[in-house]
mmCIF file of C-alpha atoms in Angstrom:
data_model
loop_
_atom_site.group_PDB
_atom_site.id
_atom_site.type_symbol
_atom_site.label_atom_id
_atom_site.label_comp_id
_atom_site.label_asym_id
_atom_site.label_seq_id
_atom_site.Cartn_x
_atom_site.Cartn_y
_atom_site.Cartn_z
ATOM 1 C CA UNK A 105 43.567 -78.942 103.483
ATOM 2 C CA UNK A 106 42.965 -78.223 99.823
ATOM 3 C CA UNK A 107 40.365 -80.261 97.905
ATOM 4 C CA UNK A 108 41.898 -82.731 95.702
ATOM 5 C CA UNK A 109 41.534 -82.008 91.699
ATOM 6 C CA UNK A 110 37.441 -82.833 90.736
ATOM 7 C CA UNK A 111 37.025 -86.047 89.091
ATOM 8 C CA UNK A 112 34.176 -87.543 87.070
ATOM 9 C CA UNK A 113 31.470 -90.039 88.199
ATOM 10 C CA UNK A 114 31.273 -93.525 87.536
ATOM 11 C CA UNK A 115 31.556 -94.903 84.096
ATOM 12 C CA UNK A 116 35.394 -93.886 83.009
ATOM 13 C CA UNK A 117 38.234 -96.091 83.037
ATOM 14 C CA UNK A 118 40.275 -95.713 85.164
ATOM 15 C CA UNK A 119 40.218 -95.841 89.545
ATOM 16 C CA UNK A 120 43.162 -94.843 92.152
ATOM 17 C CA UNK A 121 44.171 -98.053 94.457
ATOM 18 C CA UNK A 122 46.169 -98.041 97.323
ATOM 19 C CA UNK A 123 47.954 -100.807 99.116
ATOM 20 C CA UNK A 124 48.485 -101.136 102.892
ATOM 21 C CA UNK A 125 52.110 -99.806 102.618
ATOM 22 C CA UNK A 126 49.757 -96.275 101.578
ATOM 23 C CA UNK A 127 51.287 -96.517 98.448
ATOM 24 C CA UNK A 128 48.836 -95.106 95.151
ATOM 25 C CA UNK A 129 48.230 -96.342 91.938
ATOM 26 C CA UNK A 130 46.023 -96.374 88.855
ATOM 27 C CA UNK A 131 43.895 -99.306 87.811
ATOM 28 C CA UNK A 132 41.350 -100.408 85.038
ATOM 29 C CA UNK A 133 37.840 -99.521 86.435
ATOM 30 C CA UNK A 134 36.459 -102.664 84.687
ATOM 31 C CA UNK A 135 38.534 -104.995 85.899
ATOM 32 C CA UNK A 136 39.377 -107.079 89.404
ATOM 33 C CA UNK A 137 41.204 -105.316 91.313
ATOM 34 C CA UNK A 138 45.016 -107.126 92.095
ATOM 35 C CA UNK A 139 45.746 -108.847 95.381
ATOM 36 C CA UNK A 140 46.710 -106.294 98.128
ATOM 37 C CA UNK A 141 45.189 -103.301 96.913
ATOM 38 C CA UNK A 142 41.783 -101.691 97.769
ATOM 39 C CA UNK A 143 39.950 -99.075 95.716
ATOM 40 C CA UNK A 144 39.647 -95.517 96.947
ATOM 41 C CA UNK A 145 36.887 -94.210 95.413
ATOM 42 C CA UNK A 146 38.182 -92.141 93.174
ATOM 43 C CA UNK A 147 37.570 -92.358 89.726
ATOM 44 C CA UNK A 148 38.036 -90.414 86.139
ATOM 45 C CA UNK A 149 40.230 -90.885 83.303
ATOM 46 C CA UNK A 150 43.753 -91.970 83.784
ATOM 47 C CA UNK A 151 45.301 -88.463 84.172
ATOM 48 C CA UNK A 152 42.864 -87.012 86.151
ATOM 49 C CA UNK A 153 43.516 -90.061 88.991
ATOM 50 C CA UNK A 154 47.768 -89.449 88.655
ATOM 51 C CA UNK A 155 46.638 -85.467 89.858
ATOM 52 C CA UNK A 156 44.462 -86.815 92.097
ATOM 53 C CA UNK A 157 47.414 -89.213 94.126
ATOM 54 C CA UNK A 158 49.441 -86.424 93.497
ATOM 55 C CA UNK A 159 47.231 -83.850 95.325
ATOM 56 C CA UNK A 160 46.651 -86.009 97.881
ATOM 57 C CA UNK A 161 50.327 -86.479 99.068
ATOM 58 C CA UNK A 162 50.646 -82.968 98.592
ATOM 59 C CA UNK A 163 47.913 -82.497 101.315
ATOM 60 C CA UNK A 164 48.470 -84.774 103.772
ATOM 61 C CA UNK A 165 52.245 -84.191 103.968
ATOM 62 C CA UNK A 166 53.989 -80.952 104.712
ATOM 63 C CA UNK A 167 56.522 -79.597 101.973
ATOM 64 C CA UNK A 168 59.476 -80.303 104.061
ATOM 65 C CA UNK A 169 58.500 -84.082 104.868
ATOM 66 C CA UNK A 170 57.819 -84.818 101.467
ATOM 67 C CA UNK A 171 61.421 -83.395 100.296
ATOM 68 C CA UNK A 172 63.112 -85.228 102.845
ATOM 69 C CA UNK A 173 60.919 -88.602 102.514
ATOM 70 C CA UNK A 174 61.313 -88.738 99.397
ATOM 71 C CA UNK A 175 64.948 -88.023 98.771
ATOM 72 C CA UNK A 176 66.214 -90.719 101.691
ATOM 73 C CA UNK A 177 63.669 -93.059 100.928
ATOM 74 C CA UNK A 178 64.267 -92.965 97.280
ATOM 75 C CA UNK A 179 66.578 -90.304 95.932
ATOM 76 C CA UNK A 180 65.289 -91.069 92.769
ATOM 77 C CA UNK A 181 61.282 -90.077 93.523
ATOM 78 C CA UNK A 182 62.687 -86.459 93.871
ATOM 79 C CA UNK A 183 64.737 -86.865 90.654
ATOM 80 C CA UNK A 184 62.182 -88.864 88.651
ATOM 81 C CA UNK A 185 58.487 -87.374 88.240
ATOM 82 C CA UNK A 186 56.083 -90.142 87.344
ATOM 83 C CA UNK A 187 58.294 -93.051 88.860
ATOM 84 C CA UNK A 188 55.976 -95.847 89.942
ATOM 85 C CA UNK A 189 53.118 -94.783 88.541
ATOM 86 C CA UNK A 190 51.907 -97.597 86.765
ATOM 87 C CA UNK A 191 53.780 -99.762 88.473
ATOM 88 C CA UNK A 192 50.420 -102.454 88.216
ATOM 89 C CA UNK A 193 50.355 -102.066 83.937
ATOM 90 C CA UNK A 194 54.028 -100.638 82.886
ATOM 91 C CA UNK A 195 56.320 -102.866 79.952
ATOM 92 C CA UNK A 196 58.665 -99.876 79.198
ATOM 93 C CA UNK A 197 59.698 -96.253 80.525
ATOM 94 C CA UNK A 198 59.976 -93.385 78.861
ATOM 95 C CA UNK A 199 62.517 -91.201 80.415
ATOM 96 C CA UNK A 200 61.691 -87.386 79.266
ATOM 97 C CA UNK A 201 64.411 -84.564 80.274
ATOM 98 C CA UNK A 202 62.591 -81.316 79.744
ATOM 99 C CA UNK A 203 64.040 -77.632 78.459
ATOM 100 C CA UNK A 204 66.152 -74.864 79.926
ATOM 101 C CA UNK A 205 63.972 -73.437 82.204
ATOM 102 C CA UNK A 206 61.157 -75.835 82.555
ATOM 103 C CA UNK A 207 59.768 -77.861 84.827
ATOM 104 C CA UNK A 208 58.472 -81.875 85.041
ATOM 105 C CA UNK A 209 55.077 -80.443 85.004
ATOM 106 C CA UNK A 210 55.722 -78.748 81.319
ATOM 107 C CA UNK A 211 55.271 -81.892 79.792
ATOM 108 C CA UNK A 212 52.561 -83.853 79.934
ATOM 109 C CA UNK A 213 53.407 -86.827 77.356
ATOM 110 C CA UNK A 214 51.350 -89.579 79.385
ATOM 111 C CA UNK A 215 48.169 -89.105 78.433
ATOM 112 C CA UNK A 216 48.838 -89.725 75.246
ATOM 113 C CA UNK A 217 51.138 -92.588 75.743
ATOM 114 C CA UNK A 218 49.110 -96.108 76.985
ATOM 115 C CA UNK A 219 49.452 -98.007 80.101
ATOM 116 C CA UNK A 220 52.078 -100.192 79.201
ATOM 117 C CA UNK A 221 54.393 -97.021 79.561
ATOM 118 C CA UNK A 222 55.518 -95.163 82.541
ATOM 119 C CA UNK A 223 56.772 -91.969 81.823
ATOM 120 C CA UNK A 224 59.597 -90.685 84.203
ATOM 121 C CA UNK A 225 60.108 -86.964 83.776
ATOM 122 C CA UNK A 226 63.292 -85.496 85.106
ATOM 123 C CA UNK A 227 62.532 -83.101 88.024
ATOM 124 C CA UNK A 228 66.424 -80.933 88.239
ATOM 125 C CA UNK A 229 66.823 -79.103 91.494
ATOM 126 C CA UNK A 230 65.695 -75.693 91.577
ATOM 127 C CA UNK A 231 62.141 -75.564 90.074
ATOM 128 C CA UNK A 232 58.732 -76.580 91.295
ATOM 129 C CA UNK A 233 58.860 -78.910 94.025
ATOM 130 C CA UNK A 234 62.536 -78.722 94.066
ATOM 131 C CA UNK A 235 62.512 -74.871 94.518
ATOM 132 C CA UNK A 236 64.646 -74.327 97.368
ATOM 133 C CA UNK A 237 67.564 -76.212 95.852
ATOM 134 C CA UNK A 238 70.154 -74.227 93.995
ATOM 135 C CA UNK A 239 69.516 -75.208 90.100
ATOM 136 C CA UNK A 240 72.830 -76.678 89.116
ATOM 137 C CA UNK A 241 75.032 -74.890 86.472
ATOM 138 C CA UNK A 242 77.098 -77.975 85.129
ATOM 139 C CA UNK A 243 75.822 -80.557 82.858
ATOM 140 C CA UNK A 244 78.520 -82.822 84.415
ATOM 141 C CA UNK A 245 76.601 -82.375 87.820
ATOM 142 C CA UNK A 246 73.125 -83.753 86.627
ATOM 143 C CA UNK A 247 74.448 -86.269 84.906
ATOM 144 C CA UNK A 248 76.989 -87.551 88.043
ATOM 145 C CA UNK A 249 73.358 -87.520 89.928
ATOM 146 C CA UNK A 250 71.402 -88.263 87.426
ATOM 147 C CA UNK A 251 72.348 -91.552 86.008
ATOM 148 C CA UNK A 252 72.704 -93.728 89.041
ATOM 149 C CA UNK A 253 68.893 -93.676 89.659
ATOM 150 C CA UNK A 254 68.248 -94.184 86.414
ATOM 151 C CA UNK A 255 70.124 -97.318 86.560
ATOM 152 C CA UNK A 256 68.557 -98.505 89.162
ATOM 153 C CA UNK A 257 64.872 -98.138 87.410
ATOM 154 C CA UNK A 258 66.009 -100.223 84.324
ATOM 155 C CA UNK A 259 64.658 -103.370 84.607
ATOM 156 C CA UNK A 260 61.812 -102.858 81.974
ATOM 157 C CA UNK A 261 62.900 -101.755 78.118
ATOM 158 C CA UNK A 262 63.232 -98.273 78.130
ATOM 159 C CA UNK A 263 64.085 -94.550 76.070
ATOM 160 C CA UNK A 264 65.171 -91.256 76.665
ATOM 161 C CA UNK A 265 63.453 -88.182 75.236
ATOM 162 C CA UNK A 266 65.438 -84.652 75.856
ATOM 163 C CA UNK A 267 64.133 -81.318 74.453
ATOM 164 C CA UNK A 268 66.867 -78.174 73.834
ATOM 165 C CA UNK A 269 69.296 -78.554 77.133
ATOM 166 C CA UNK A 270 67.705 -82.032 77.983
ATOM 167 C CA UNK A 271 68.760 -83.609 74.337
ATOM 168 C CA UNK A 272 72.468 -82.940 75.941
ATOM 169 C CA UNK A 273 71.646 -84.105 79.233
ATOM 170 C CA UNK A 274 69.794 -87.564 77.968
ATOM 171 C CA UNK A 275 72.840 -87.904 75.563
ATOM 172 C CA UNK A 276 75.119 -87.638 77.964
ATOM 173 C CA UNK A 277 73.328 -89.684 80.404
ATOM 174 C CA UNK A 278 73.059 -93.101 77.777
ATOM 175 C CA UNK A 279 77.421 -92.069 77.836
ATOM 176 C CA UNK A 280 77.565 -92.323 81.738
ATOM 177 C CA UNK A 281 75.384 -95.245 82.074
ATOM 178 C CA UNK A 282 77.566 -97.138 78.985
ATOM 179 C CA UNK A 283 80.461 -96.054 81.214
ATOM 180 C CA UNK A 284 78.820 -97.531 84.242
ATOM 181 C CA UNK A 285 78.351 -101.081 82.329
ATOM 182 C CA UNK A 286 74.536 -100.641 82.802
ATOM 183 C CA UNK A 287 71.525 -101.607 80.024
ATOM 184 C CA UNK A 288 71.037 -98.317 77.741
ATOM 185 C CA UNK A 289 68.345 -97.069 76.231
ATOM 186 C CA UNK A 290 66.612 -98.978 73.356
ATOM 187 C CA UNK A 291 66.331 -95.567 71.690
ATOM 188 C CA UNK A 292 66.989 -91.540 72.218
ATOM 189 C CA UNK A 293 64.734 -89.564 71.173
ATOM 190 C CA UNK A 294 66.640 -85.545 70.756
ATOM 191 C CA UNK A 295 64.900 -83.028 69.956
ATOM 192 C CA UNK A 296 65.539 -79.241 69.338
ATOM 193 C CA UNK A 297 69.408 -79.271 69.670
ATOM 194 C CA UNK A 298 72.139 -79.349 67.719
ATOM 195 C CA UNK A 299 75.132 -82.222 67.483
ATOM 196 C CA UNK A 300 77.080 -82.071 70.313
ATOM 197 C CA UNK A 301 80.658 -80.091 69.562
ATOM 198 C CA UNK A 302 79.085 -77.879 67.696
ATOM 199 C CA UNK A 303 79.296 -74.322 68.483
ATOM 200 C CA UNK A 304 76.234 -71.917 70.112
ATOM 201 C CA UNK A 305 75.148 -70.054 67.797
ATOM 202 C CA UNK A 306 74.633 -67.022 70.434
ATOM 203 C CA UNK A 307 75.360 -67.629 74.096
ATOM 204 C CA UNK A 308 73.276 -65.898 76.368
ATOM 205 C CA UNK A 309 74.294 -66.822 79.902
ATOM 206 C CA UNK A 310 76.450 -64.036 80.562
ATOM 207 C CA UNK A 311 73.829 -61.475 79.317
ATOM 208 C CA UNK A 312 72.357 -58.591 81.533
ATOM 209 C CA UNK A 313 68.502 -59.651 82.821
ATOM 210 C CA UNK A 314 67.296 -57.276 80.651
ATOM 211 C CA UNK A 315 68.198 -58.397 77.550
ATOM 212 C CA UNK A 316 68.378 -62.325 78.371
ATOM 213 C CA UNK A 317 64.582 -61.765 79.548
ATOM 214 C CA UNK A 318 63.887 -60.582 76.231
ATOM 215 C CA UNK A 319 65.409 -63.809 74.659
ATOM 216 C CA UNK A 320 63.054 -65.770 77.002
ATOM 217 C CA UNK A 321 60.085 -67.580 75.565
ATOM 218 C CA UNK A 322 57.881 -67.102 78.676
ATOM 219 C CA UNK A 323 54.539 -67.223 76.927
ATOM 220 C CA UNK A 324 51.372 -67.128 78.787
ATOM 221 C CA UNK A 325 53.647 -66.013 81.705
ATOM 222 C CA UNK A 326 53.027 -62.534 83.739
ATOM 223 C CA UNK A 327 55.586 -59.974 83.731
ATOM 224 C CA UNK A 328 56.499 -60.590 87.718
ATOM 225 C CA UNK A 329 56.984 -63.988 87.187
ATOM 226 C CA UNK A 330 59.074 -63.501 84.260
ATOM 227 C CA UNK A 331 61.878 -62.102 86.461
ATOM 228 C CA UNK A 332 61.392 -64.631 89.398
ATOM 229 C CA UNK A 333 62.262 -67.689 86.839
ATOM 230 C CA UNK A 334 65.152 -65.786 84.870
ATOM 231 C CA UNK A 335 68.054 -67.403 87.507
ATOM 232 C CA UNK A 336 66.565 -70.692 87.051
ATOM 233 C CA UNK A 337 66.857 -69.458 83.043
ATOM 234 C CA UNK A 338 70.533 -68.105 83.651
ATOM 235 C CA UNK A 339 71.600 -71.207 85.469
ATOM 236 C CA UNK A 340 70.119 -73.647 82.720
ATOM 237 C CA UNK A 341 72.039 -71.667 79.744
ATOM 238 C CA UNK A 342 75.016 -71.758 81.642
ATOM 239 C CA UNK A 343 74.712 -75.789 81.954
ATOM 240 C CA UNK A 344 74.426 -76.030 78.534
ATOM 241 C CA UNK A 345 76.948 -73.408 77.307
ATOM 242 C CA UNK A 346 79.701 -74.050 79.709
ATOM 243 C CA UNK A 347 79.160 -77.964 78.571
ATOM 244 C CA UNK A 348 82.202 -79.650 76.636
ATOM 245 C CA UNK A 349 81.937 -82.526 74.736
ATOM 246 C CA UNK A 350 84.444 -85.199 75.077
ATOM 247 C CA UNK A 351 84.747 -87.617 72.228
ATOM 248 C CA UNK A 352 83.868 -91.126 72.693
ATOM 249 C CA UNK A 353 82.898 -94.076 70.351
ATOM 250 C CA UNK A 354 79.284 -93.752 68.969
ATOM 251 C CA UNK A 355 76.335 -95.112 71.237
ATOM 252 C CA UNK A 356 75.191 -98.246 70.000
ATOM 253 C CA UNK A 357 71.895 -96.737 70.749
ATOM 254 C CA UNK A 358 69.428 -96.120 67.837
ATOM 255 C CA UNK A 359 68.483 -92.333 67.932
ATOM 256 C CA UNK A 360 65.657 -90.497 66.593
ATOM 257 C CA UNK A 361 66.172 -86.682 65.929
ATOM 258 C CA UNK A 362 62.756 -84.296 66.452
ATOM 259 C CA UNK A 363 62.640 -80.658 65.392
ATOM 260 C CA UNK A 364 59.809 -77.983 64.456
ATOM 261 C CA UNK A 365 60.273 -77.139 60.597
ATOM 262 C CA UNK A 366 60.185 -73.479 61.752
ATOM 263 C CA UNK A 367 62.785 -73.686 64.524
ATOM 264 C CA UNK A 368 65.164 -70.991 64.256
ATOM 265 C CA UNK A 369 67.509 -72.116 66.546
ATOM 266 C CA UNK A 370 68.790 -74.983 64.729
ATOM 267 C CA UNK A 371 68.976 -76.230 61.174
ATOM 268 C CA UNK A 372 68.562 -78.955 59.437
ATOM 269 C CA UNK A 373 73.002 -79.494 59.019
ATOM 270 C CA UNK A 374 72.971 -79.268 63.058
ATOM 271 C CA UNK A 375 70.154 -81.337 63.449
ATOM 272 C CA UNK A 376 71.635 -84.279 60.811
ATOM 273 C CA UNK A 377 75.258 -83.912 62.563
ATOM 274 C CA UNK A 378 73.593 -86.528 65.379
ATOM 275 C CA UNK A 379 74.177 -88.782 62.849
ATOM 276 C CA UNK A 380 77.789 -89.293 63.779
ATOM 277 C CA UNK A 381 76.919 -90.120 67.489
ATOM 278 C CA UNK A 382 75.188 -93.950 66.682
ATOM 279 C CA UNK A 383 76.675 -96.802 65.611
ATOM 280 C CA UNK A 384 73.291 -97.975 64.829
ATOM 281 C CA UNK A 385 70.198 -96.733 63.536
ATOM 282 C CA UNK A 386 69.339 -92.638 62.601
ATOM 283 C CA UNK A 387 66.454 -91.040 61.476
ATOM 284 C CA UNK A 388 65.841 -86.846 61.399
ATOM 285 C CA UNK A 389 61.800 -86.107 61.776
ATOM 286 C CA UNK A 390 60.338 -82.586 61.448
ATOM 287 C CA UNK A 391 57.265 -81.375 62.676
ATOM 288 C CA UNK A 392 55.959 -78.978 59.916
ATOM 289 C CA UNK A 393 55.149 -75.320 60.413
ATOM 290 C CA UNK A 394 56.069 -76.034 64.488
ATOM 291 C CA UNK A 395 58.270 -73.572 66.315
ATOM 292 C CA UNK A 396 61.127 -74.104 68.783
ATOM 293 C CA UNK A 397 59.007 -74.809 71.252
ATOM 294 C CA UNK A 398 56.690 -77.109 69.879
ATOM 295 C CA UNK A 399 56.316 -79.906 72.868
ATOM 296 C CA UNK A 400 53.214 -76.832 74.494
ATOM 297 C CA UNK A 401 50.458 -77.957 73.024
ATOM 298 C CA UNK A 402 52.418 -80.678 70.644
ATOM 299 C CA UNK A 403 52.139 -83.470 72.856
ATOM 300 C CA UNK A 404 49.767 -85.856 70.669
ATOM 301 C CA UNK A 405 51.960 -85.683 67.750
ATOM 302 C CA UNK A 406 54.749 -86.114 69.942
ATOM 303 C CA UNK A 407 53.473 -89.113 71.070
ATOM 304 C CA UNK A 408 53.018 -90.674 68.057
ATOM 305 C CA UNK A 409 56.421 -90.013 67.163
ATOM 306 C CA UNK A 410 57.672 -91.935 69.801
ATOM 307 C CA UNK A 411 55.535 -94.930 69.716
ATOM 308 C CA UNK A 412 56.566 -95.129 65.946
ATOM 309 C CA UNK A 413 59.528 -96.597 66.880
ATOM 310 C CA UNK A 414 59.296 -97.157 70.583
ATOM 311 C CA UNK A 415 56.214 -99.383 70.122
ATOM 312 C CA UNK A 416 53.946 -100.288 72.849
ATOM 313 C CA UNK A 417 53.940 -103.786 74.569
ATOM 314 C CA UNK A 418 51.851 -105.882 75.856
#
């Protein structure tokens, strides 16, 4: 068995608890701990003890029993990175729906975000834990799976934040779920995309591997594994692409549009056409002097975008 991730002696904040159903969590180190739940022993700052319950289910259960545990279960732990934990100090969720390509693990928005919110990042089939799924190709698809389990997992105020491909799919999602009758978002955050119905500027789904690889903003990423994630790549720019927006009556959802200053792939005409898609509030932010890709390394000021207008409670 692997050694869980090191954590730091006494005197942070933060401890992992676990109740007798063997079910983790992360409490205040200075404080009593709640009825029915016993302190491990392990300790460190509040991201440090979510790897830490994370490594540990990843050593004590085999791949193939967590996949199917989790998914009959709760379909929605496989779908839904993050659910549950802060289940002890959580007010609101913050839904995230990373970028073609990515992974839950590219963003890491809770440690910047405080207790009171539980951030939820979509985990789509064919990536990370989810490897040996096929990644789906239709935007229709994640959304049919997707939005049911969100539903379930709104009983606390909550907001959606998509990147690129997951702007459409959180749009499209806060559609379904007004479809569905269900509580929507208190606000969208969409960032990197432009206005549904608008046309791709350059599809690139249909390209040979050579040249879509050279479209590909792999950074930091060796050569070899380059070619191993370009049909998870292919598969995400063909969910996007291949999407067709149907008109329906604006969301009254307030939404909150996020974009480097430098992002070539959109301008500031695409990025303002949101505008249409609210009956409610709008407001266009830009990050200056950030690229495309600006979440890597981004995720502070990120954060404080959000809680700008997705305050924290409690």
């Amino acid at each position: 068995m692997s050694a869980a991730p090191a954590l730091r002696p006494a005197g942070d904040r933060y401890v992992v608890v676990v109740n007798h159903e063997d079910q983790y969590s992360v409490w205040f180190a200075d404080r009593a701990l709640p009825a029915g739940w016993t302190a491990t022993g392990a300790q460190g700052t509040r991201q440090e003890c979510l790897d830490h319950i994370e490594q540990v289910w990843t050593d004590l259960t085999p791949r193939s029993v967590r996949a199917s545990h989790s998914q009959a279960a709760d379909p929605a732990a496989a779908w839904l990175r993050g659910l549950g934990s802060r289940e002890l100090t959580a007010q609101q969720r913050l839904f995230v729906f990373p970028h073609a390509g990515a992974g839950a693990s590219a963003y890491r928005l809770s440690a910047y975000l405080p207790d009171t919110v539980e951030v939820c990042t979509v985990q789509l089939p064919g990536r990370e834990a989810r490897s040996a799924e096929p990644a789906l190709t239709s935007l229709d698809e994640a959304v049919a799976a997707l939005a049911p389990l969100i539903a379930d997992h709104t009983d606390l105020p909550y907001a959606f934040f998509g990147h690129s491909m997951g702007s459409l799919i959180a749009f499209e999602t806060a559609r379904r779920l007004r479809a569905l009758g269900m509580r929507l978002p208190d606000r969208l955050f969409l960032s990197g995309m432009r206005a549904p119905g608008l046309p791709d500027r350059d599809p690139r789904h249909t390209l040979p591997d050579d040249k879509l690889l050279a479209t590909a903003e792999f950074d930091g990423v060796d050569a070899e594994l380059q070619e191993l994630l370009l049909p998870l790549l292919r598969a995400d720019l063909t969910l996007c692409e291949t999407y067709t927006h149907r008109a329906e009556a604006p969301l009254p959802c307030p939404l909150t549009v996020l974009a480097g200053s430098d992002d070539d792939s959109v301008d500031g005409t695409e990025l303002a056409a949101w505008r249409t898609h609210t009956s409610v509030g709008f407001a266009l932010h830009l990050f200056p002097g950030a690229p495309h890709l600006y979440v890597r390394g981004g995720e502070r000021q990120l954060a404080e975008a959000i809680t700008r207008t997705f305050p924290a409670r409690g």
